[in-house]
Coordinates of C-alpha atoms in Angstrom, one line a residue:
X129 CA 33.5 -40.3 87.0
X130 CA 34.5 -41.2 83.5
X131 CA 33.2 -39.4 80.3
X132 CA 31.4 -41.4 77.7
X133 CA 32.9 -40.0 74.4
X134 CA 30.1 -41.6 72.4
X135 CA 27.2 -39.9 74.1
X136 CA 26.4 -36.3 75.1
X137 CA 29.6 -34.9 73.6
X138 CA 27.8 -32.4 71.4
X139 CA 28.8 -33.9 68.1
X140 CA 28.6 -37.1 66.0
X141 CA 30.8 -38.4 63.3
X142 CA 29.9 -38.6 59.6
X143 CA 30.8 -41.4 57.3
X144 CA 34.2 -40.0 56.5
X145 CA 35.2 -39.2 60.1
X146 CA 34.4 -35.5 60.2
X147 CA 32.7 -34.3 63.4
X148 CA 29.2 -33.1 62.9
X149 CA 28.5 -30.5 65.6
X150 CA 25.3 -29.5 67.2
X151 CA 25.6 -26.3 65.2
X152 CA 25.9 -28.2 62.0
X153 CA 22.8 -30.2 62.7
X154 CA 20.7 -27.2 63.8
X155 CA 21.8 -25.3 60.7
X156 CA 20.9 -28.2 58.5
X157 CA 17.4 -28.3 59.9
X158 CA 17.0 -24.5 59.5
X159 CA 18.2 -24.6 55.9
X160 CA 16.0 -27.6 55.0
X161 CA 13.0 -25.7 56.4
X162 CA 13.9 -22.7 54.3
X163 CA 14.3 -24.7 51.2
X164 CA 11.0 -26.5 51.8
X165 CA 9.2 -23.2 52.4
X166 CA 10.7 -21.8 49.2
X167 CA 9.5 -24.8 47.2
X168 CA 6.0 -24.4 48.5
X169 CA 5.8 -20.9 47.2
X170 CA 3.8 -20.4 44.0
X171 CA 6.1 -19.5 41.2
X172 CA 5.5 -16.1 39.5
X173 CA 3.3 -16.3 36.5
X174 CA 4.6 -13.0 35.2
X175 CA 7.8 -11.1 34.4
X176 CA 8.8 -9.1 37.4
X177 CA 9.9 -5.5 37.0
X178 CA 12.8 -6.1 39.4
X179 CA 14.3 -8.5 36.8
X180 CA 14.0 -6.5 33.6
X181 CA 17.5 -5.1 34.0
X182 CA 18.9 -8.6 33.7
X183 CA 21.2 -8.4 30.7
X184 CA 20.6 -11.8 29.3
X185 CA 17.2 -12.0 27.5
X186 CA 17.5 -15.8 27.2
X187 CA 17.8 -16.1 31.0
X188 CA 14.6 -14.0 31.4
X189 CA 12.7 -16.3 29.1
X190 CA 13.9 -19.3 31.1
X191 CA 12.6 -17.6 34.3
X192 CA 9.3 -16.6 32.8
X193 CA 8.6 -20.1 31.4
X194 CA 9.6 -21.7 34.8
X195 CA 12.4 -23.7 33.0
X196 CA 14.1 -25.9 35.6
X197 CA 17.6 -24.7 36.7
X198 CA 20.7 -26.8 36.2
X199 CA 21.1 -29.6 38.8
X200 CA 22.2 -28.2 42.1
X201 CA 21.6 -24.6 41.1
X202 CA 18.4 -24.0 43.0
X203 CA 18.5 -21.5 45.9
X204 CA 20.0 -23.2 49.0
X205 CA 19.6 -22.4 52.6
X206 CA 22.5 -20.0 52.7
X207 CA 21.0 -17.8 49.9
X208 CA 17.5 -18.0 51.4
X209 CA 18.9 -16.8 54.8
X210 CA 20.4 -13.8 53.0
X211 CA 17.0 -13.0 51.4
X212 CA 15.2 -13.2 54.7
X213 CA 17.8 -11.0 56.4
X214 CA 17.3 -8.4 53.6
X215 CA 13.6 -8.1 54.6
X216 CA 14.6 -7.5 58.2
X217 CA 17.1 -4.8 57.2
X218 CA 14.4 -3.2 55.1
X219 CA 12.1 -3.1 58.1
X220 CA 14.7 -1.3 60.2
X221 CA 15.3 1.3 57.5
X222 CA 11.5 1.9 57.3
X223 CA 11.4 2.4 61.0
X224 CA 14.4 4.8 61.0
X225 CA 13.0 6.9 58.1
X226 CA 9.6 7.2 59.7
X227 CA 11.2 8.2 63.0
X228 CA 13.1 10.9 61.2
X229 CA 9.8 12.4 59.9
X230 CA 9.4 10.9 56.5
X231 CA 5.9 9.8 55.6
X232 CA 6.8 6.5 54.0
X233 CA 3.9 4.4 52.8
X234 CA 4.6 0.7 52.2
X235 CA 1.0 -0.5 51.7
X236 CA -2.1 0.8 50.0
X237 CA -4.9 2.0 52.3
X238 CA -6.8 -1.2 51.5
X239 CA -3.7 -3.4 52.1
X240 CA -1.1 -4.9 49.8
X241 CA 2.0 -3.5 48.2
X242 CA 2.0 -0.6 45.8
X243 CA 2.7 -1.7 42.3
X244 CA 1.6 -1.9 38.6
X245 CA 0.5 -4.4 36.0
X246 CA 0.9 -4.2 32.3
X247 CA 0.6 -6.5 29.3
X248 CA -2.5 -8.1 30.6
X249 CA -0.9 -8.8 34.0
X250 CA 2.1 -10.5 32.5
X251 CA 4.5 -7.7 33.5
X252 CA 4.2 -6.6 37.1
X253 CA 6.2 -4.7 39.7
X254 CA 5.8 -4.3 43.4
X255 CA 7.6 -1.4 45.0
X256 CA 9.1 -1.1 48.5
X257 CA 7.2 2.1 49.2
X258 CA 6.4 5.7 48.4
X259 CA 7.5 8.7 50.5
X260 CA 4.7 11.2 50.2
X261 CA 6.0 13.9 52.5
X262 CA 9.0 14.6 54.7
X263 CA 11.7 17.0 55.8
X264 CA 13.3 19.3 53.2
X265 CA 16.2 17.2 51.8
X266 CA 16.1 18.7 48.3
X267 CA 13.5 16.4 46.9
X268 CA 10.0 17.1 45.7
X269 CA 7.5 14.6 47.1
X270 CA 6.2 12.1 46.3
X271 CA 9.1 9.8 45.4
X272 CA 9.5 6.1 44.8
X273 CA 11.4 4.4 47.6
X274 CA 13.5 1.3 47.1
X275 CA 15.7 -0.5 49.6
X276 CA 18.7 -2.6 49.1
X277 CA 20.8 -4.4 51.8
X278 CA 24.4 -4.9 50.5
X279 CA 27.6 -6.3 51.8
X280 CA 30.4 -3.8 52.5
X281 CA 32.2 -4.3 49.1
X282 CA 29.0 -3.9 47.1
X283 CA 27.8 -0.9 49.2
X284 CA 31.1 0.9 48.9
X285 CA 31.1 0.4 45.1
X286 CA 27.5 1.9 45.0
X287 CA 28.6 4.9 47.0
X288 CA 31.6 5.5 44.8
X289 CA 30.1 4.9 41.4
X290 CA 26.4 5.5 41.8
X291 CA 23.4 3.3 41.1
X292 CA 23.5 3.4 37.3
X293 CA 27.1 2.3 36.9
X294 CA 27.3 0.1 40.0
X295 CA 23.9 -1.6 40.0
X296 CA 22.4 -1.5 36.5
X297 CA 19.7 -4.1 37.4
X298 CA 18.5 -2.0 40.3
X299 CA 18.7 1.2 38.1
X300 CA 16.5 -0.5 35.5
X301 CA 14.1 -1.6 38.2
X302 CA 13.5 1.9 39.5
X303 CA 13.3 3.4 36.0
X304 CA 10.6 0.9 35.0
X305 CA 8.7 1.5 38.2
X306 CA 8.8 5.3 37.9
X307 CA 7.6 5.0 34.3
X308 CA 4.5 2.9 35.1
X309 CA 3.8 4.7 38.4
X310 CA 4.3 8.2 36.9
X311 CA 6.9 9.3 39.5
X312 CA 9.7 11.7 38.7
X313 CA 12.2 10.6 41.3
X314 CA 13.3 7.5 43.2
X315 CA 15.1 7.5 46.5
X316 CA 17.2 4.4 46.8
X317 CA 18.3 3.5 50.4
X318 CA 21.2 1.2 50.6
X319 CA 22.1 -0.4 53.9
X320 CA 25.6 -1.7 54.6
X321 CA 24.9 -5.1 56.2
X322 CA 28.4 -5.2 57.8
X323 CA 28.3 -1.7 59.4
X324 CA 24.6 -0.6 59.3
X325 CA 25.8 2.5 57.4
X326 CA 23.1 4.1 55.2
X327 CA 23.5 5.7 51.8
X328 CA 20.6 7.4 50.0
X329 CA 20.7 8.2 46.3
X330 CA 18.1 10.2 44.4
X331 CA 17.6 8.9 40.9
X332 CA 15.8 10.9 38.3
X333 CA 13.4 9.5 35.8
X334 CA 14.9 8.7 32.4
X335 CA 11.9 8.3 29.9
X336 CA 13.9 6.8 27.0
X337 CA 15.5 4.3 29.3
X338 CA 12.1 3.3 30.8
X339 CA 10.5 3.0 27.3
X340 CA 13.4 0.8 26.2
X341 CA 12.9 -1.4 29.2
X342 CA 9.2 -1.7 28.6
X343 CA 9.9 -2.7 25.0
X344 CA 12.4 -5.3 26.2
X345 CA 9.7 -6.7 28.5
X346 CA 7.3 -7.1 25.6
X347 CA 10.0 -8.9 23.5
X348 CA 10.7 -11.3 26.4
X349 CA 7.0 -12.1 26.8
X350 CA 6.5 -12.6 23.1
X351 CA 9.5 -15.0 22.9
X352 CA 8.2 -16.9 25.9
X353 CA 4.7 -17.3 24.4
X354 CA 6.1 -18.4 21.1
X355 CA 8.4 -20.9 22.7
X356 CA 11.4 -19.1 21.3
X357 CA 14.8 -18.5 22.8
X358 CA 16.6 -15.2 22.2
X359 CA 20.2 -15.3 21.2
X360 CA 22.8 -16.0 24.0
X361 CA 24.4 -13.1 25.6
X362 CA 27.9 -14.3 24.7
X363 CA 29.7 -16.2 21.9
X364 CA 31.4 -18.7 24.4
X365 CA 30.3 -20.4 27.5
X366 CA 33.3 -19.1 29.5
X367 CA 31.8 -15.6 29.5
X368 CA 31.7 -14.4 33.1
X369 CA 27.8 -14.1 33.2
X370 CA 27.5 -17.6 31.7
X371 CA 29.8 -19.0 34.3
X372 CA 27.5 -17.7 37.1
X373 CA 24.2 -18.6 35.4
X374 CA 21.9 -21.2 36.9
X375 CA 20.9 -22.2 33.3
X376 CA 24.3 -22.4 31.8
X377 CA 24.3 -26.2 31.2
X378 CA 20.9 -26.1 29.6
X379 CA 21.7 -23.0 27.5
X380 CA 25.0 -24.3 26.1
X381 CA 23.9 -28.0 25.7
X382 CA 25.0 -28.9 22.2
X383 CA 26.1 -25.3 21.8
X384 CA 23.4 -24.8 19.1

């Protein structure tokens, strides 16, 4: 019996002759669904504590004011899959810590994440959890708990250099959270997505750092309300942070 190469072969051909496999078509549908779901989500109407460590103040104003990103720079399916996977890794770490005897709370008794609000609700933070009791590991409970799922390269750098040097945005996040939630220590759990290895770093509260971050948040919110843009982070658009920024074209348009 002959084989019809035009039907049932598992792939079709695109306009330029490249085979489009079943896998490609399924993935395209998954990614389209993720993008559609992301677009349906209500945008934040506040400055998130997880973003305050972003070094570019102008970028934060763009985010707070819901300024459209440059064409083609919205989150695509690949990035959204990474975000979703991160939530699943967090769920695993929670299960493992609780199984090891740590009393890790991820929701208030009445439901909903632990968090804080300031500046009339315009600055908010939602934490991954609080460990209120547990085995003796050299920490005094309660402690803030934050989880990060990282690829091997990023994870190894964190283990080698520590949170403050390796991940300053995450360091700023836990400092601001500790300041508003009046906690003295954060335990940051980092999971290596390639090996499932775990690293736990205790981070002490740095009051001057937290105050500076809170002041920065106020400056960002004031600029956003006044319709002002803070100075650019660099003198030229080829600065490495600018090259990666989703607002680069808008920011440097006319190079004013």
